[in-house]
XYZ file of N, CA, C and O in Angstrom:
424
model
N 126.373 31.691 189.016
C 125.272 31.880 188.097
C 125.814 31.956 186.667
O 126.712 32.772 186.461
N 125.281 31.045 185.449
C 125.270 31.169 184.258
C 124.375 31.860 183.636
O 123.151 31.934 183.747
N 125.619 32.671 182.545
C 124.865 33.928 181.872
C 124.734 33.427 180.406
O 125.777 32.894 180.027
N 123.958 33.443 179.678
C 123.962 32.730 178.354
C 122.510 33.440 177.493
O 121.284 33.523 177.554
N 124.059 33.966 176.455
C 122.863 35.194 175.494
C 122.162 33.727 174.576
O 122.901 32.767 174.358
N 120.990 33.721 174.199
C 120.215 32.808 172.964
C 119.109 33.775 172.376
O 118.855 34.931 172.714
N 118.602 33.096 171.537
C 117.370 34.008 170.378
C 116.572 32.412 170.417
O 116.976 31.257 170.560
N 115.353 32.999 170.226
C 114.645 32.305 169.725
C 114.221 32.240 168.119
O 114.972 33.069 167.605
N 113.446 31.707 167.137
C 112.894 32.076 165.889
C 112.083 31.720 165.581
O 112.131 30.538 165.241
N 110.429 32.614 165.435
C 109.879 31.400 165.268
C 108.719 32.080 163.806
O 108.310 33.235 163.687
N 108.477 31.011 162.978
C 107.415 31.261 161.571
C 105.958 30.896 161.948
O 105.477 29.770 162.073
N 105.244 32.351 162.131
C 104.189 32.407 162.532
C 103.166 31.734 161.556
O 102.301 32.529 161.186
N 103.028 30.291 160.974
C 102.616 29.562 159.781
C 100.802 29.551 160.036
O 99.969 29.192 159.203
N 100.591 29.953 161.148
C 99.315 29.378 162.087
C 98.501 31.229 162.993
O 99.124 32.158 163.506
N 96.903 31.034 162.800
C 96.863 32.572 163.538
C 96.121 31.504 164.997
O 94.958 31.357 165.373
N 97.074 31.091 165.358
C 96.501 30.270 166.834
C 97.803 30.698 167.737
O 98.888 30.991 167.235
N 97.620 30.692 168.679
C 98.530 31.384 169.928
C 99.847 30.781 169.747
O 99.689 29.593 170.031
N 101.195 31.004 169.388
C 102.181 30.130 169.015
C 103.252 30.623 170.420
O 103.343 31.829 170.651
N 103.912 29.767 171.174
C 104.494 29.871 172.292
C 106.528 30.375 171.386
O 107.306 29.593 170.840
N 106.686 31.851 171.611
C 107.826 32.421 171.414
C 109.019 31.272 172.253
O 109.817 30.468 171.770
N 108.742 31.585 173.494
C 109.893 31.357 174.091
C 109.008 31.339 176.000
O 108.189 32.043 176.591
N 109.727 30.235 176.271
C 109.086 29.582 177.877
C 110.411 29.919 178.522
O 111.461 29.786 177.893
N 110.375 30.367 179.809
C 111.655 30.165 180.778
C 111.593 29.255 181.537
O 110.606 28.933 182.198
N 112.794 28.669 181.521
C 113.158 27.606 182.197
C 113.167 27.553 183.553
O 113.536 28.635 184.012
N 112.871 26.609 184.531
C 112.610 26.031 185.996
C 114.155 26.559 186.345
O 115.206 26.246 185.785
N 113.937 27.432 187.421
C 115.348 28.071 188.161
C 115.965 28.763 187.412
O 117.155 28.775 187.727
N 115.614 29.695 186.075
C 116.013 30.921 185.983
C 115.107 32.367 185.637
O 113.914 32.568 185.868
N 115.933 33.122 185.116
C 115.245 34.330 185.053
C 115.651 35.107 183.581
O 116.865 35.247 183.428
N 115.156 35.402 182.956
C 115.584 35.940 181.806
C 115.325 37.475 181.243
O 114.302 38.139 181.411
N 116.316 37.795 180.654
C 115.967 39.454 180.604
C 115.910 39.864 178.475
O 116.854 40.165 177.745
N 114.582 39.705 178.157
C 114.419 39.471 176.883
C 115.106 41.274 176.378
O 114.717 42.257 177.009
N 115.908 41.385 175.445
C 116.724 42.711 175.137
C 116.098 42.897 173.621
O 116.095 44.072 173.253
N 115.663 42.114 172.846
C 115.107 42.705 171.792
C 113.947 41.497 171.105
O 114.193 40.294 171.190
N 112.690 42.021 170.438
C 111.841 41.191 169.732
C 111.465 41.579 168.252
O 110.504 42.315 168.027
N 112.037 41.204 167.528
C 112.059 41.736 166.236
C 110.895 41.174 165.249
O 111.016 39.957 165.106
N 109.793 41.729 164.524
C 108.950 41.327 163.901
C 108.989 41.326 162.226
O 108.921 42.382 161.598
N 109.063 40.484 161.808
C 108.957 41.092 160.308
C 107.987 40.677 159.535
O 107.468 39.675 160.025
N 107.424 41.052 158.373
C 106.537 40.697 157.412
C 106.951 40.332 156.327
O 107.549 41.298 155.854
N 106.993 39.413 155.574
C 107.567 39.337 154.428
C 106.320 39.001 153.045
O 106.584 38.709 151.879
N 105.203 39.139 153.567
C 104.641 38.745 152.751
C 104.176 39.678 151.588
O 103.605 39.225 150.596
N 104.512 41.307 151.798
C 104.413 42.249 151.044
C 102.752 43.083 151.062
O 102.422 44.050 150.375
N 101.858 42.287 152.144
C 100.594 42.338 152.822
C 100.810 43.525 154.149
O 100.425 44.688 154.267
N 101.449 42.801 154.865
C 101.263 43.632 155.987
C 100.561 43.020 157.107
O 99.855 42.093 156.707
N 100.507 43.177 158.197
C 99.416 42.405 159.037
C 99.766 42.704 160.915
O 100.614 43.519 161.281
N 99.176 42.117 161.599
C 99.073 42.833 163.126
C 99.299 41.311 163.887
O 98.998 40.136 163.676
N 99.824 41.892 164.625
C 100.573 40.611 166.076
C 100.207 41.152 167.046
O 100.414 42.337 167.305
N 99.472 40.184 167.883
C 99.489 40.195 169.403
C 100.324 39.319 170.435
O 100.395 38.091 170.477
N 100.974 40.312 171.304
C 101.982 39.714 171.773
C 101.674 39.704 173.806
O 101.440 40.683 174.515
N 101.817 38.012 174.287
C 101.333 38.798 175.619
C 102.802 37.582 176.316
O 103.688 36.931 175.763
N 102.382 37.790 177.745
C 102.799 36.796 178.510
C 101.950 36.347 179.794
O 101.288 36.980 180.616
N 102.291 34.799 179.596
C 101.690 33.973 180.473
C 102.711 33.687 181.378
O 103.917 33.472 181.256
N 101.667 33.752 182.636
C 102.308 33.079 184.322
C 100.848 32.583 184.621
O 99.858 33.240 184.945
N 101.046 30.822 184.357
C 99.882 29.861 184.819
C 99.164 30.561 183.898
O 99.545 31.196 182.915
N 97.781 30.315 184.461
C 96.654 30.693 183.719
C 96.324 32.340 183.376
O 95.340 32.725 182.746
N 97.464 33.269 183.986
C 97.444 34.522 183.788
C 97.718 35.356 182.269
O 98.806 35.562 181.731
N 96.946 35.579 181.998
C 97.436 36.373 180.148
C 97.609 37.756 180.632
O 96.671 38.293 181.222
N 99.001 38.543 180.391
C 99.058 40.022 180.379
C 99.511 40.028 178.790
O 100.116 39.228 178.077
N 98.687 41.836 178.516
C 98.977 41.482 176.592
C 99.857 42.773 176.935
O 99.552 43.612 177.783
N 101.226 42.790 175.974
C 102.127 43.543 175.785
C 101.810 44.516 174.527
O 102.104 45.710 174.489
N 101.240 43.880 173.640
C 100.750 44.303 172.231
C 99.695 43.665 171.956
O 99.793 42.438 171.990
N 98.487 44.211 171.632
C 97.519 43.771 170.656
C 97.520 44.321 169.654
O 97.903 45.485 169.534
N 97.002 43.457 168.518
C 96.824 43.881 167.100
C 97.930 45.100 166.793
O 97.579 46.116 166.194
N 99.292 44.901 167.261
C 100.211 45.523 166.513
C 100.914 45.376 164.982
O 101.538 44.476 164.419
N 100.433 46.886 164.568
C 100.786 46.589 162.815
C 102.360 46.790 162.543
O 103.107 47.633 163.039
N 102.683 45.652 161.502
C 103.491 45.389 160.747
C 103.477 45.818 159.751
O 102.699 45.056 159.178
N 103.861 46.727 158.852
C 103.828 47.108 157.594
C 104.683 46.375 156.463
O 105.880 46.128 156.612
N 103.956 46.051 155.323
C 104.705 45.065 154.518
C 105.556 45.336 154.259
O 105.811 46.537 154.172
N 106.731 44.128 153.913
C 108.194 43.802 153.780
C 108.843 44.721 155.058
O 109.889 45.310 154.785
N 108.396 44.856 156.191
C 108.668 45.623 157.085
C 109.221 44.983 158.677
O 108.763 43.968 159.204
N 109.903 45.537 159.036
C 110.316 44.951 160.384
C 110.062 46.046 161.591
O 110.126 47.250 161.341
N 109.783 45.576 162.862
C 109.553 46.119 163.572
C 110.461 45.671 165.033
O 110.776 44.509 165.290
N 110.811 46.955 165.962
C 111.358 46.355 167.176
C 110.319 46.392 168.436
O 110.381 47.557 168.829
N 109.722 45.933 168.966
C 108.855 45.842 169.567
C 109.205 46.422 170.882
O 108.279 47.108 171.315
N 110.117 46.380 171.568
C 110.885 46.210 172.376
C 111.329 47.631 172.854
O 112.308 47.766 172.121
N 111.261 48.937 173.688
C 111.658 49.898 173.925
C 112.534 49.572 175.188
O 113.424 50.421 175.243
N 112.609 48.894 175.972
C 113.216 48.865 176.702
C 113.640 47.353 177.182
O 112.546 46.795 177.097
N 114.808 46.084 177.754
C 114.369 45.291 178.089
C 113.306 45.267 179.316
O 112.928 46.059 180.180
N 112.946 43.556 178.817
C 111.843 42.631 179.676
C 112.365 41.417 180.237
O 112.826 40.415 179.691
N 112.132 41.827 181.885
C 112.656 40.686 182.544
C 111.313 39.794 182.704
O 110.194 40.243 182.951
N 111.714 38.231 182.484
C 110.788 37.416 182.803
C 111.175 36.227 183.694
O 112.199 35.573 183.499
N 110.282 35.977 184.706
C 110.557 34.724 185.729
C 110.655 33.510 185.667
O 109.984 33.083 184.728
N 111.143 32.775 186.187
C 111.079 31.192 185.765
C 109.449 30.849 185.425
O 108.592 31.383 186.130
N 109.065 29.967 184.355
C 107.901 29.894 183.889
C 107.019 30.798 183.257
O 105.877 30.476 182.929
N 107.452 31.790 183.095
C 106.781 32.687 181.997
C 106.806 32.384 180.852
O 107.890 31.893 180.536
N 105.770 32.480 179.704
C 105.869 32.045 178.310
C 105.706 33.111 177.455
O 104.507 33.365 177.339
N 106.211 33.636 176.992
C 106.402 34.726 175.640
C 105.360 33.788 174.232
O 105.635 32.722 173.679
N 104.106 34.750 174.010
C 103.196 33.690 173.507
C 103.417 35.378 171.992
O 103.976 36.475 172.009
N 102.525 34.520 170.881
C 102.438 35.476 170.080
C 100.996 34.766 168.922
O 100.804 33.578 168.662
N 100.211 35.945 168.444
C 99.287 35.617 167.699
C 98.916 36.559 166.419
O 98.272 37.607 166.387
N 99.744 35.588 165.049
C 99.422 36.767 164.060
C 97.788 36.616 163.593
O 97.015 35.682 163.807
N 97.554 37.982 162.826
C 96.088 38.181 162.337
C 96.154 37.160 161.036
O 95.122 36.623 160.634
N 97.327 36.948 160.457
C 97.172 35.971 159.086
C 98.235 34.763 159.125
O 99.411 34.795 159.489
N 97.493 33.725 158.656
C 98.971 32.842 159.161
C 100.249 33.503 157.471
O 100.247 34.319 156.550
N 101.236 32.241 158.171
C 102.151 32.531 157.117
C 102.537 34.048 156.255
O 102.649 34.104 155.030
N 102.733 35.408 157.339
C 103.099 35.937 156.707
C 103.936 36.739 158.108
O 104.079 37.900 157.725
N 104.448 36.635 159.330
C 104.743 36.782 160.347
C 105.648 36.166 160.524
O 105.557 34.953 160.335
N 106.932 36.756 160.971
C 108.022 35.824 161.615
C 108.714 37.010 162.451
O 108.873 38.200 162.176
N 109.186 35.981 163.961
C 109.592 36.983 165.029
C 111.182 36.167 165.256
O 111.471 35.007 164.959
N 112.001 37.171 165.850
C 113.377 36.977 166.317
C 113.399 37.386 167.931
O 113.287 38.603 168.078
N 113.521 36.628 169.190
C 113.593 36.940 170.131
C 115.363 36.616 170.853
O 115.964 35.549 170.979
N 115.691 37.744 171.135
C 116.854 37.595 171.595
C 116.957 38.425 172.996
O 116.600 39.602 173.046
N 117.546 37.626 174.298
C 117.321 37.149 175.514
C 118.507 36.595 176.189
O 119.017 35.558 175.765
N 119.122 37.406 177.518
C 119.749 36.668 178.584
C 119.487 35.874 179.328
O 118.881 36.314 180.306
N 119.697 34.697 179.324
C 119.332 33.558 180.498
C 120.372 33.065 181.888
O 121.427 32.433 181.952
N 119.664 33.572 182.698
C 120.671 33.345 183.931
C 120.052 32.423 184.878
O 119.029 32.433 185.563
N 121.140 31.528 184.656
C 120.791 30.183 185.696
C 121.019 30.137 186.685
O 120.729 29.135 187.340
């Protein structure tokens, strides 16, 4: 089995459901930190869930960000199964950006 630390990054430019990070066919991943920040000096709220198929579980709704502020979302890791999608939805576009960093074992 391959162990392989990666991050994702992604600029929340859009308040439409933006896909973080998908797991890949035949592994399993154990997400260790999700870092949120605001830079827009506004402030604003993220909803954060995960999908299996047509299933939505929400991890966070309308969680606030306080401007120029970062947040760890994350109290403990999150293991996720092959095909799970780490989805995220800010309240404003362009002022949201997340850092997901994650073990992937193949």
């Amino acid at each position: 089995m391959a162990h392989t630390y990666k991050n994702s990054k992604v600029d929340l430019t859009a308040t439409s459901v933006t896909t973080v990070y998908t797991v890949p066919t035949g592994a399993t991943s154990i997400v260790k930190s999700v870092l949120v920040s605001d830079d827009s000096g506004s402030g604003d709220t993220i909803t954060l869930t995960i999908t299996n198929g047509s299933d939505v579980f929400s991890l966070f709704k309308t969680k606030s960000i306080g401007a120029n502020g970062t947040s760890e979302l994350l109290a403990a890791p999150l293991v996720l199964t092959a095909g799970e999608i780490l989805k995220a939805t800010a309240a404003t576009a362009g002022r949201l950006h997340i850092v997901c960093s994650y073990l992937e074992i193949t």
